[in-house]
């Protein structure tokens, strides 16, 4: 009987998938995966396995529960097509609550369980974007001999609801990421990847996540190098033990009872995922702010496995930072463009001038009580003046937005690591304006700064929003080659400097008393003390001990 079944499985498999040339098959200890072929920027074949479920669909009773890994696939997995993104407000886009998927891209035959693996955690403020190939495509990085894995994790309330008790302890989106890392550990060798050479990279919310994985007991040993681009958990935003007020806000937005956390969670479990995903706008208070809503929580012990059992600084103080070679970065201008949204709108402009102390906590993510900080920042960045729709005010408010949302946190992360990471930490500033950007002037259609997310244009193909960058002698093409080279070297050796060519610039690690960083522009150059004169006021308002 077993033998017949076995033959049937083989037969059915051959029958269903046929012998089509563009289908490729990989057998791992967990199951069998059918993928498809793609082509890299320089024309190399990519073996792509997309939309693979790594955890049980988190739906029905499993909504708001920790992820349940899939350790064994009963049937052949059809990984030839892209899976859905997690629920978010994105009309016309493929979304589903059954979104715990990952994509694996390998150079095919080159691999033999020995290629470095790069796992990418996407950006999007913990409430948007995905790891799909239209927003994190493999065509640039797969010109290198590495295995790329991009992952989804639950977003918004579906991923980060936290009532601070047994009903919703929180951090499920991070636990999803951990389960994806388990999947990589258990399966990646069959795709040519080295499970002992995993680089965990993330942008923005993904960069925050990466830093948290270096302090979480759940993530230890699952990766060997880390990379946080424009994202850090060590900003002025405090760690709470629950996000109860967000949970209540979410409940009210969808007409759920808030009389007890049990009822609240039970009711939210019955709300269609689309309604939850689309309720994001209800969390905005001023312009598009707060741009960060859900945050990691320090979990109480309710019998669950905890992603963050203590404050990260306590974990570091206890000597439990997971030390790996690390790259930290920020872009030159980050969220400068929020200044245009505010100052070019007469309602917001009036509000920020006349109701500054009410607006500032949302805009600049200030913990309460916020008045003293808001006052100091207004003096430092805005010269205590009323803001108009003028170039100089765009620049000053843009700097405040950039530092508040990203810059200060990245500075903190780099310096905490400089003091406490036992492996080298490298710090870079992305200072390159190419043909395209995540912010362009609405009149000219041209970039005017180095916006948040802009490196992603060179590291990944982003067909959902950006033109491809053909191989040529253009500056943009050169930047694709340089950035993918840095990432490949780092993934391979833990050192971003190429060991082979004699580059004019060597990028040294940051040291507590010699805070060097690489400026990546048309030329590469090494400097010290990145934007530190601007971060002095923040350090004063939100002091921490770096030497732990
Ligand atoms: C795999 O999924 C794709 C996309 O949904 C579909 O077109 C294709 O027919 C599927 N293949 C098999 C063998 O089911
Ligand atoms: C792959 O690994 C096997 C077993 O270790 C070895 O015999 C083979 O030569 C390797 N192939 C390549 C292309 O490295
Ligand atoms: C909540 O109730 C209000 C008033 O009855 C209604 O207008 C709104 O559509 C409801 N929202 C949802 C998400 O059901
Ligand atoms: C300011 O708003 C006007 C009118 O909506 C628009 O035409 C212009 O492009 C905007 N400028 C900027 C810099 O956003
Ligand atoms: C920008 O695009 C144009 C037209 O596609 C191209 O000629 C030029 O080389 C590109 N510039 C950069 C910096 O890549």
Short mmCIF file of C-alpha atoms and ligand atoms in Angstrom, two decimals, residues 432-435 469-470 472-477, ligand 5:
data_model
loop_
_atom_site.label_atom_id
_atom_site.label_comp_id
_atom_site.label_asym_id
_atom_site.label_seq_id
_atom_site.Cartn_x
_atom_site.Cartn_y
_atom_site.Cartn_z
CA UNK A 432 23.66 59.56 -3.68
CA UNK A 433 21.00 61.17 -5.85
CA UNK A 434 20.34 59.24 -9.03
CA UNK A 435 17.68 59.30 -11.71
CA UNK A 469 18.47 50.19 -14.30
CA UNK A 470 20.08 48.62 -17.35
CA UNK A 472 25.57 50.59 -18.77
CA UNK A 473 28.20 53.11 -17.81
CA UNK A 474 25.59 55.33 -16.12
CA UNK A 475 26.04 56.47 -12.53
CA UNK A 476 22.97 54.50 -11.42
CA UNK A 477 24.31 51.31 -12.98
C1 LIG B 5 19.18 58.42 -16.31
O1 LIG B 5 18.36 57.95 -17.36
C2 LIG B 5 18.80 58.34 -18.63
C3 LIG B 5 17.75 57.91 -19.65
O2 LIG B 5 17.26 56.64 -19.36
C4 LIG B 5 20.17 57.75 -18.90
O3 LIG B 5 20.63 58.17 -20.18
C5 LIG B 5 21.13 58.22 -17.85
O4 LIG B 5 22.38 57.61 -18.01
C6 LIG B 5 20.58 57.89 -16.47
N1 LIG B 5 21.40 58.50 -15.44
C7 LIG B 5 21.95 57.79 -14.46
C8 LIG B 5 22.58 58.58 -13.40
O5 LIG B 5 21.93 56.59 -14.42
#
